[in-house]
XYZ file of C-alpha atoms in Angstrom:
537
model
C 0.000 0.000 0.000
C 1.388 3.379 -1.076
C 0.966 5.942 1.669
C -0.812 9.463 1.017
C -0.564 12.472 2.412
C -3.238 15.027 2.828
C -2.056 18.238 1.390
C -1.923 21.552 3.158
C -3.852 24.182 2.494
C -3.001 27.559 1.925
C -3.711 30.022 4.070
C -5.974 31.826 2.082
C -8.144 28.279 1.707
C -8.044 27.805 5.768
C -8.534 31.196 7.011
C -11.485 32.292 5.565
C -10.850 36.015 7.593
C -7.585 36.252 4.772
C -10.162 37.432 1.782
C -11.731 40.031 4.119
C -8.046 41.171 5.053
C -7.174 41.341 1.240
C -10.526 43.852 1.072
C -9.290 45.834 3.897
C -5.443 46.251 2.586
C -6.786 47.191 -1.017
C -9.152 49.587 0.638
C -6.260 51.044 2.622
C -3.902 51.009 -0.922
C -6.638 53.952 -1.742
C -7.624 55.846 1.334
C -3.806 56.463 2.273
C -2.869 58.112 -0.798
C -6.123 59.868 -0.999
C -5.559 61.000 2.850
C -2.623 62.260 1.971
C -3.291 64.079 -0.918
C -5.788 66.040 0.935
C -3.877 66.832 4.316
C -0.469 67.946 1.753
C -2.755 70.414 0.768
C -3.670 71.481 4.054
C -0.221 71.661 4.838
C 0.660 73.562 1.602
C -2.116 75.722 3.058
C -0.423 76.109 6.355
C 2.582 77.801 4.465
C 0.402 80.906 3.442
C 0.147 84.489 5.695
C -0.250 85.133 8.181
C 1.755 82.146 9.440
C 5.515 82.955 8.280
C 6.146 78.556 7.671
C 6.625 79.039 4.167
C 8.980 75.857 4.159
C 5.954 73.462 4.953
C 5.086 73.876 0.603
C 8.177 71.469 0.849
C 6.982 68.926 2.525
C 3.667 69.162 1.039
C 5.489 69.355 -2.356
C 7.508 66.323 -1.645
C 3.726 64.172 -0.035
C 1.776 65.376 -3.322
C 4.887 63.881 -5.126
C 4.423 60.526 -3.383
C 1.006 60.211 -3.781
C 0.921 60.697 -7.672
C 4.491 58.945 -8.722
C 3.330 55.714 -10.812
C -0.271 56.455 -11.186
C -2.340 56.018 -13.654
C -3.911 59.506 -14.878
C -7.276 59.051 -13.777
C -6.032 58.371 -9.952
C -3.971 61.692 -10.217
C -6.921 63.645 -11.318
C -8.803 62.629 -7.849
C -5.791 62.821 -6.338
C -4.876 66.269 -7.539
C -8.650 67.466 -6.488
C -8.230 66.530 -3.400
C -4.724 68.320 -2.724
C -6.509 71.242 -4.279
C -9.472 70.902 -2.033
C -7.384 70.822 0.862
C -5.500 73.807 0.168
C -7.899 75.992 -1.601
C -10.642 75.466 0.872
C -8.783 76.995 4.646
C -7.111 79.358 1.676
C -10.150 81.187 0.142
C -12.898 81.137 3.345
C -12.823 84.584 3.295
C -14.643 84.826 0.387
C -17.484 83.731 2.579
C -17.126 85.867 5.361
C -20.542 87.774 4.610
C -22.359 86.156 2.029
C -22.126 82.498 3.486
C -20.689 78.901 2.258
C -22.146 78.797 -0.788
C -19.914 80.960 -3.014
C -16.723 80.189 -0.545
C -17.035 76.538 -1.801
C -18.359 76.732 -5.209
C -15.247 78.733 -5.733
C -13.032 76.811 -4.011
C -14.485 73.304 -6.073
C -14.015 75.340 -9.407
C -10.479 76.622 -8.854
C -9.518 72.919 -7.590
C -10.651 71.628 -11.270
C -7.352 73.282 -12.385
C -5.759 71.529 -9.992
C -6.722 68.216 -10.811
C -5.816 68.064 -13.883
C -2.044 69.335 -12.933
C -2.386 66.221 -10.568
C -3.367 63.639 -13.840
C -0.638 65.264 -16.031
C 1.733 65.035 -13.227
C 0.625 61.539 -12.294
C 1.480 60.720 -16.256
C 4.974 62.299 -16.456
C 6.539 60.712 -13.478
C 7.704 57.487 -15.020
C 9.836 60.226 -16.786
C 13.587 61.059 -16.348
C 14.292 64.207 -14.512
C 10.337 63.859 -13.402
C 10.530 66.414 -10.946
C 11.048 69.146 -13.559
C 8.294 68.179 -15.424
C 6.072 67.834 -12.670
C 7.208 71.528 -11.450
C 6.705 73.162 -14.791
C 3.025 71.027 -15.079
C 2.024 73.283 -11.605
C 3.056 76.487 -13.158
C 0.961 76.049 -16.265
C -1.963 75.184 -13.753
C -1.086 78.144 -12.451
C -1.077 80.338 -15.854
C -4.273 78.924 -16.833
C -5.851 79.930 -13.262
C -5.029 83.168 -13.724
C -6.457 83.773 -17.150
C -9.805 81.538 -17.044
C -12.796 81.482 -16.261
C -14.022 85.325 -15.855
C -10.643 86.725 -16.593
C -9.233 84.214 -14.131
C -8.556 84.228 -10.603
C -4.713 83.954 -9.412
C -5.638 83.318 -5.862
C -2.885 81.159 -4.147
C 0.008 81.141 -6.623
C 2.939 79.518 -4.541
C 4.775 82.486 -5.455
C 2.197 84.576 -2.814
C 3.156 82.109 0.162
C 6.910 82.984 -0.246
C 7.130 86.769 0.930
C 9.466 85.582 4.154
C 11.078 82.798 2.266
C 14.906 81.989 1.161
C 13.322 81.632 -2.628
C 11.983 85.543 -2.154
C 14.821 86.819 -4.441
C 13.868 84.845 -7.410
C 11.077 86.692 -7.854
C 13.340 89.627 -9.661
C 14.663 87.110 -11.772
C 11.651 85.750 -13.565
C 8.628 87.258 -11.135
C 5.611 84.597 -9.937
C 5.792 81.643 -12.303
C 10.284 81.380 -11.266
C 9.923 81.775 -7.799
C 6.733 79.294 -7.670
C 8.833 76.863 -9.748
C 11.735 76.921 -7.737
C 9.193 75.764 -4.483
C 7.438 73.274 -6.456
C 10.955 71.677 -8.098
C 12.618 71.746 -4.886
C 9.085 69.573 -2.994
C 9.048 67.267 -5.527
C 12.793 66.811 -5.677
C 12.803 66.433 -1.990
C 10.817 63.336 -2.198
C 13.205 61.953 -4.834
C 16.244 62.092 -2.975
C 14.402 60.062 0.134
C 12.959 57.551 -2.523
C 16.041 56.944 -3.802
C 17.843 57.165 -0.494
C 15.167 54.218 0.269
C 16.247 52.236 -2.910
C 19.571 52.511 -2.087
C 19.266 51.079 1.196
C 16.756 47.956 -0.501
C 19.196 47.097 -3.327
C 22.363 48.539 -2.271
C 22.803 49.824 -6.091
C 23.012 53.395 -6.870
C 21.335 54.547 -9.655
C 23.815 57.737 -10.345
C 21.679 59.315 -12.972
C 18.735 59.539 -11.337
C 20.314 60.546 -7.779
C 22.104 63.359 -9.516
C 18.771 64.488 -11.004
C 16.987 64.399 -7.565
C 20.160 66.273 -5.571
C 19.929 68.592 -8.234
C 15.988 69.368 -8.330
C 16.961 70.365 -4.447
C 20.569 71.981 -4.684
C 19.781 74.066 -7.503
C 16.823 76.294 -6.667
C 18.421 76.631 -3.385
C 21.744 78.320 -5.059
C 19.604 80.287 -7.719
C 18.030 82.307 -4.618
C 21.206 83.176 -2.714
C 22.870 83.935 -6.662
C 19.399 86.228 -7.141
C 20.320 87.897 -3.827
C 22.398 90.164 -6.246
C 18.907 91.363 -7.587
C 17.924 92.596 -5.012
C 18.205 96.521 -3.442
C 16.794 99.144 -1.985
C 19.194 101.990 -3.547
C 17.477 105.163 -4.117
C 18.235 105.451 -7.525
C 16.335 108.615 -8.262
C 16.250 110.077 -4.518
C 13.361 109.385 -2.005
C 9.942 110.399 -1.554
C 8.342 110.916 1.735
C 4.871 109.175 1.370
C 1.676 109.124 3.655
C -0.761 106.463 3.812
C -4.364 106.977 4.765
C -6.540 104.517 6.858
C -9.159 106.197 8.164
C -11.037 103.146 9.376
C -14.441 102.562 8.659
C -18.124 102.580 10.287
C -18.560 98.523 10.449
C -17.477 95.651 8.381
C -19.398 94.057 5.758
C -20.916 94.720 2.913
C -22.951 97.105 4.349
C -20.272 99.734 4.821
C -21.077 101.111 1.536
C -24.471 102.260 2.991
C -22.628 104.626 5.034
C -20.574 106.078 2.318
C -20.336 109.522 3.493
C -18.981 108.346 6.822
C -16.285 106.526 5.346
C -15.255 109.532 3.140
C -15.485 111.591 6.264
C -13.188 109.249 8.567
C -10.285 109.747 6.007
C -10.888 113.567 5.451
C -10.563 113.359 9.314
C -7.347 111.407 9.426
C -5.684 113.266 6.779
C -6.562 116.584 8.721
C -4.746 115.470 11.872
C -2.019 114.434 10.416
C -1.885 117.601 8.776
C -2.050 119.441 12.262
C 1.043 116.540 13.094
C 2.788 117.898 10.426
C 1.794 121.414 11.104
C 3.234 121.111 14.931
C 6.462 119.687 13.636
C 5.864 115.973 14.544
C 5.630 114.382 11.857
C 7.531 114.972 8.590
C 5.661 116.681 6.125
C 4.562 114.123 3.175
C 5.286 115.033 -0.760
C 2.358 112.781 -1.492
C -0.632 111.428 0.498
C -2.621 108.318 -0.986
C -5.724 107.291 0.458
C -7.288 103.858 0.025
C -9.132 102.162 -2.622
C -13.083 103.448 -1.961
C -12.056 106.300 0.775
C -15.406 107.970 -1.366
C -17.868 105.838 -2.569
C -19.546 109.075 -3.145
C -18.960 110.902 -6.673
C -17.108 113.895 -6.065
C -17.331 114.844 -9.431
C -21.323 114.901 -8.928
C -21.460 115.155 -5.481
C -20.730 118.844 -4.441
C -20.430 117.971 -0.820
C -18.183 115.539 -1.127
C -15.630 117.287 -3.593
C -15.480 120.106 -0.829
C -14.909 118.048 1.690
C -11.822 116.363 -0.099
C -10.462 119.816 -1.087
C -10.822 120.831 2.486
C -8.394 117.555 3.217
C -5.996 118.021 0.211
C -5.744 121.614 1.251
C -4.777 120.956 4.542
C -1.987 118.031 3.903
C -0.434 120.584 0.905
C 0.326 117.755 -1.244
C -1.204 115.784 -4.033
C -3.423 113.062 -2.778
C -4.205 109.873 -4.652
C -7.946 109.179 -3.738
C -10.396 106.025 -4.229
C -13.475 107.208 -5.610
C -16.161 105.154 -7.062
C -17.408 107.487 -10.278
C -20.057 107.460 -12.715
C -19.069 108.750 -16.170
C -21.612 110.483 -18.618
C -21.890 107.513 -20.580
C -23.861 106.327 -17.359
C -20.632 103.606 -16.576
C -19.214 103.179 -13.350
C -15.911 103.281 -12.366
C -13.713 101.790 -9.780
C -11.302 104.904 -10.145
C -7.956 106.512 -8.314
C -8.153 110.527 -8.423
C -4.999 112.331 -8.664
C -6.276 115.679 -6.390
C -3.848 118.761 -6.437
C -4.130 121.123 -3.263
C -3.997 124.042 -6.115
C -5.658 122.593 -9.373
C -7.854 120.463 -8.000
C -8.732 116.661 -9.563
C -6.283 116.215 -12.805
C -5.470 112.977 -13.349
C -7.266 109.350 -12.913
C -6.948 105.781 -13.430
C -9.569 103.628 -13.707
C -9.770 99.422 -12.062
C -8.990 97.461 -15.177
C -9.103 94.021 -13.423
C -12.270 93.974 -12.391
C -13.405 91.286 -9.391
C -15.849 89.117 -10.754
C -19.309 88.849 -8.356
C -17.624 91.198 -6.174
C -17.186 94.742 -8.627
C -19.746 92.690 -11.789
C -21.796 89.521 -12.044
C -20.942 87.465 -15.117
C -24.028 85.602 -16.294
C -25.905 87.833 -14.525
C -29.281 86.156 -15.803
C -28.241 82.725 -14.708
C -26.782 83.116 -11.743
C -29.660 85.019 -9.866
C -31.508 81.905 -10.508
C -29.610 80.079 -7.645
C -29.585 83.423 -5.634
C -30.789 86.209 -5.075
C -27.316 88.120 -3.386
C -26.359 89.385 -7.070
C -28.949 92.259 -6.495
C -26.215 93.740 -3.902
C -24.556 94.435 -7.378
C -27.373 96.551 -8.993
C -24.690 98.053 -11.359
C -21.686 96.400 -12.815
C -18.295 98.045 -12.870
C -16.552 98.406 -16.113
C -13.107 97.935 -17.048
C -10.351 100.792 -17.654
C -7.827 100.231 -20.323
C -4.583 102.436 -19.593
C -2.140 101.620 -16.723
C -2.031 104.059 -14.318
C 0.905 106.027 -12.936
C 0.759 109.376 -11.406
C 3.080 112.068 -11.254
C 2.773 113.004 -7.560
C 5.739 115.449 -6.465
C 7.860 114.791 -9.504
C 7.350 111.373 -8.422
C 5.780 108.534 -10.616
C 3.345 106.327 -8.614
C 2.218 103.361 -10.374
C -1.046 102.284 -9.449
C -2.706 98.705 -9.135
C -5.884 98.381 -6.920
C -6.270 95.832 -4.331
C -7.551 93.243 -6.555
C -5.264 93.907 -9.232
C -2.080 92.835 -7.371
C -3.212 89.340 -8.022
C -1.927 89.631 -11.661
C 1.320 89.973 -12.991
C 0.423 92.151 -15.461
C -1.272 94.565 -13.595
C 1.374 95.383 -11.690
C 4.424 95.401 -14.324
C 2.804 97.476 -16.780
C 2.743 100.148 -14.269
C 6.722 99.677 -14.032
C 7.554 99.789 -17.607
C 5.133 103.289 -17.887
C 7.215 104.366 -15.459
C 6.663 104.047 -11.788
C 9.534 104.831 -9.339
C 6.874 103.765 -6.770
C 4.218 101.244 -6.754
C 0.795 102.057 -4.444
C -2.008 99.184 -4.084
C -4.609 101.161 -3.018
C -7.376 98.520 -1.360
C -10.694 97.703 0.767
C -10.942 95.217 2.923
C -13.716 95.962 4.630
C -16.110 93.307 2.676
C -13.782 90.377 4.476
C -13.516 91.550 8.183
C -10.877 90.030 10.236
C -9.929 87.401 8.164
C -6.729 86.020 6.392
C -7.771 88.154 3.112
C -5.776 91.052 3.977
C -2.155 89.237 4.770
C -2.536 87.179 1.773
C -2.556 90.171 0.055
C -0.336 92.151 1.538
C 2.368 89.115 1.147
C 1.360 89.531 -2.858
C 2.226 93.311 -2.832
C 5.840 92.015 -1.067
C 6.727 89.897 -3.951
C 5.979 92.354 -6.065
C 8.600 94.848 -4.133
C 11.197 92.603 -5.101
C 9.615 91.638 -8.493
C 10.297 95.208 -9.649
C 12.147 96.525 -7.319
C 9.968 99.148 -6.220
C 8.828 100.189 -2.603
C 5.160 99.684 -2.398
C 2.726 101.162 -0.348
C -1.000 99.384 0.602
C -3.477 102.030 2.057
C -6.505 99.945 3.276
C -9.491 101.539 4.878
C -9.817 99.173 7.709
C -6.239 97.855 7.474
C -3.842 96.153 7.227
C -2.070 99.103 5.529
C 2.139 98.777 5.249
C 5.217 100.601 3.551
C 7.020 97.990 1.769
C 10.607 98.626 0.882
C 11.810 97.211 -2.547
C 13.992 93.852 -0.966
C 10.009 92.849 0.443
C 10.809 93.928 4.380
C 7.540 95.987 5.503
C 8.745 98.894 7.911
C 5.403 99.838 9.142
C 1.846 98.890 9.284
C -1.273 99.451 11.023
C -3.560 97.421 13.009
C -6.994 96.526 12.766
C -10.278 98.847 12.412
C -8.269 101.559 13.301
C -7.872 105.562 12.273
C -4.301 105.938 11.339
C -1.620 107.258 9.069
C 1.900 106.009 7.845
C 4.769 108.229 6.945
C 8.000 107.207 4.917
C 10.427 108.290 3.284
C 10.561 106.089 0.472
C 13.650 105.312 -2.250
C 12.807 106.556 -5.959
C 13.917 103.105 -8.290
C 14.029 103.203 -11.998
C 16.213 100.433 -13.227
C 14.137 96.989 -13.914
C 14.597 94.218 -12.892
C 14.913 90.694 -15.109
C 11.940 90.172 -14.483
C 10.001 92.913 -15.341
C 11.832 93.123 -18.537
C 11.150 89.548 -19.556
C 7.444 89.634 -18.625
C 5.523 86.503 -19.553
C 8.693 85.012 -21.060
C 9.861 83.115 -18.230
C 6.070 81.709 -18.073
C 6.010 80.610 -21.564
C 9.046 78.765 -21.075
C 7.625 76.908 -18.185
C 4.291 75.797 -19.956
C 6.057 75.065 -23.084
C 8.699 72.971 -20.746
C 5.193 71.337 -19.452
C 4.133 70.497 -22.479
C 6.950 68.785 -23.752
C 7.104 66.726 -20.594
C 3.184 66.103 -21.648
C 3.861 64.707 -24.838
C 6.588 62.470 -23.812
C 4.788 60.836 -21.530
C 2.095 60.281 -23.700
C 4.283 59.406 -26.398
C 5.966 56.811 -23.884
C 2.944 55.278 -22.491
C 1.477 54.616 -26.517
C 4.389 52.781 -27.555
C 4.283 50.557 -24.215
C 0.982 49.589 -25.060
C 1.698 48.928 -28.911
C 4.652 47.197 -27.450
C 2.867 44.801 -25.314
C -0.026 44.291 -27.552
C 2.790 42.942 -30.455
């Protein structure tokens, strides 16, 4: 008799808990990633004013990289959404400050869209050599096409904006936003290469040189293009200095209701000028050369409004120097105008600029008809603004004073056109109001930093609540005011004239970096077509 024996059966076939495990540790295999992906954007968040931890974009750089490497595109664009979610939803709550949720997270969705799809073409390029680069230039071009689409776009939250106390702050004169962001992303993404392959090392023991050299170098380099773009950087007063004044004379309440106590506001920053005048007056405070009040400091016409054009000549009159003021105007053409007023103490109103980038359901409602379906708070907007066309700088004191209001600092455009017309100075006149206490107003006021060093211009932010700040061209602010408070800053100013890289290469730098992403597109797709006809032969 032959003896048998009984076979043993896999584990699998005797623990029938093992297929339930598998379920669990596939399940896992997707809510990790996804968990990730979500709190890297929170953490990207984190980086952004008012906190000063701009380094945490690193780390959530380097996360967002592991989370995407090897995936298939469709994983990366859920992926992608949720790292956008994550960021761009702490980021933009302001927006909901006084109209509720609703538009906070319908904008917040939309503007993660463009994020996505970064995340599916970054997902596709990373079985690519030199990945990180490609994956770097891939967030830029998000970034371009956020700030161009829909409604004009909407560059909320470039990385560039969470850099203003950063080491990568000087790059910003070498090719403005879409270098410095690029340096942050390259450098996240090529931190998580070196640990991966520091990891490989350690599980093979073989070195792969090329590709270790490529992820030191997505690190090392961005990090010695900063300190080399220190050079850039100076606040030299080229064509002398200007003493300057800022205006915030505060205002009634927050909300959106300030605007029904227009006359108020107008009066709390005739008031404010008119003591500082009397500081001046008493020797203690230096007199200005130029006085700018803040975007809205008269919601009333002065230019129909008899009342209110005497009471701003009263103002200018006392102060004895030009005063840039924010008036909202209606023309004779019956359109309304976000406008700056260039108001002499001798001649009176003789120059203006008029908002050209216009905020969408904030200044106009786009699809007006449609979107009063869903609600009813377009009405708040019974007229729309309209656009202006010509940049506006100011000859205040022999000084010229490019202007870009509030909104407008957002876009690189905006603010370099104002440069090349020929601004020694930059002001971002601006309201805050609308958002209360919230992060609005640092976010912005970090965007008017980078811009400092962009051009190399000082800059000064008059806000009628606050915060307003003098902002010296190297990005350091020397003053600034505090919250729902009258007050006034003085500073003497340097005069700069010279330009910078990057405000003589404009949207070249840009270009390069979407056509960069595009060629990293192709060859991935390219790549991934001839692996399939390769394994279908």
């Amino acid at each position: 008799m032959t003896a048998t024996t009984t076979p043993v059966d896999e584990p699998d076939q005797l623990d029938p808990q093992t297929p339930r495990a598998h379920r669990a540790v596939r399940v896992l295999r997707r809510l990790v990633p996804a968990a990730v992906a979500a709190l890297s954007g929170v953490l990207l968040y984190v980086s952004f004013p008012p906190r000063t931890l701009w380094w945490l974009a690193l780390p959530a750089f380097a996360a967002l990289g592991w989370c995407l490497r090897g995936r298939t595109w469709k994983a990366g664009l859920g992926l992608g959404y949720l790292f956008g979610l994550g960021f761009l939803l702490p980021l933009l709550v302001w927006t909901g400050v006084e109209v509720g949720p609703g538009p906070w997270l319908a904008l917040a969705a939309v503007e993660a869209v463009f994020v996505a799809l970064v995340g599916a073409g970054i997902a596709a390029v990373s079985r690519l050599p030199a990945y990180p680069l490609w994956a770097a230039a891939l967030w830029i071009a998000g970034e371009a096409a956020r700030a161009r689409v829909p409604f004009h776009g909407f560059p909320w939250g470039k990385i560039a904006f969470g850099q203003a106390d950063g080491v990568f702050l000087p790059l910003a004169a070498l090719g403005g936003t879409p270098v410095l962001g690029f340096a942050v992303v390259l450098c996240g993404f090529g931190l998580y290469e070196v640990v991966r392959q520091v990891v490989d090392v350690r599980g093979t023991r073989v070195v792969r040189r090329g590709a270790a050299a490529v992820a030191a170098l997505s690190v090392l380099v961005p990090v010695a293009g900063a300190f080399a773009a220190q050079a850039l950087v100076s606040d030299e007063a080229e064509d002398g200095t200007a003493t300057v004044a800022a205006i915030q004379g505060n205002v009634p309440r927050a909300g959106l209701d300030f605007n029904a106590q227009r006359r108020a506001v107008l009066d709390h920053h005739v008031r404010e000028t008119e003591r500082l005048a009397a500081e001046v007056k008493a020797g203690r405070v230096k007199r200005p050369d130029l006085v700018l009040w803040p975007e809205n400091s008269s919601d009333i016409d002065p230019f129909t409004n008899p009342d209110a054009r005497l009471a701003i000549e009263r103002a200018v009159k006392a102060i004895g120097a030009p005063v840039s003021v924010g008036g909202v105007v209606q023309k004779k053409d019956g359109k309304l105008y976000n406008e700056q007023i260039l108001w002499d103490p001798e001649k009176g109103p003789t120059d203006t600029y008029d908002k050209r980038q216009i905020q969408p359901f904030g200044e106009y409602i786009p699809l007006r008809s449609l979107i009063s379906a869903f609600s009813s708070d377009v009405d708040k907007v019974r007229q729309d603004f309209s656009r202006g066309t010509e940049p506006g700088v100011f000859t205040m004191a022999g000084a010229k004073v490019g202007i870009a209001t509030c909104y407008e600092a957002a876009f690189d455009w905006a603010v370099r056109d104002t440069v090349t017309h020929g601004a020694q100075l930059i002001s971002v006149p601006s309201n805050n109001a609308t958002f209360d206490r919230s992060e609005m107003t640092y976010q912005q006021l970090a965007m008017s930093r980078i811009r400092a060093v962009e051009h190399s211009r000082a800059v000064t932010v008059p806000v009628t609540s606050g915060v307003s700040a003098m902002i010296m061209p190297d990005g350091e602010v020397t003053s600034k005011t505090t919250w729902y408070t009258a007050d006034s800053l003085v500073e003497e100013v340097p005069l700069r004239s010279s330009r910078t890289p990057a405000t003589r290469l404009g949207i070249l730098p840009e270009a390069v970096l979407v056509l960069i992403a595009a060629g990293g597109l192709g060859w991935a797709v390219t790549a991934a077509a001839r692996t399939r006809r390769t394994g279908t032969e």
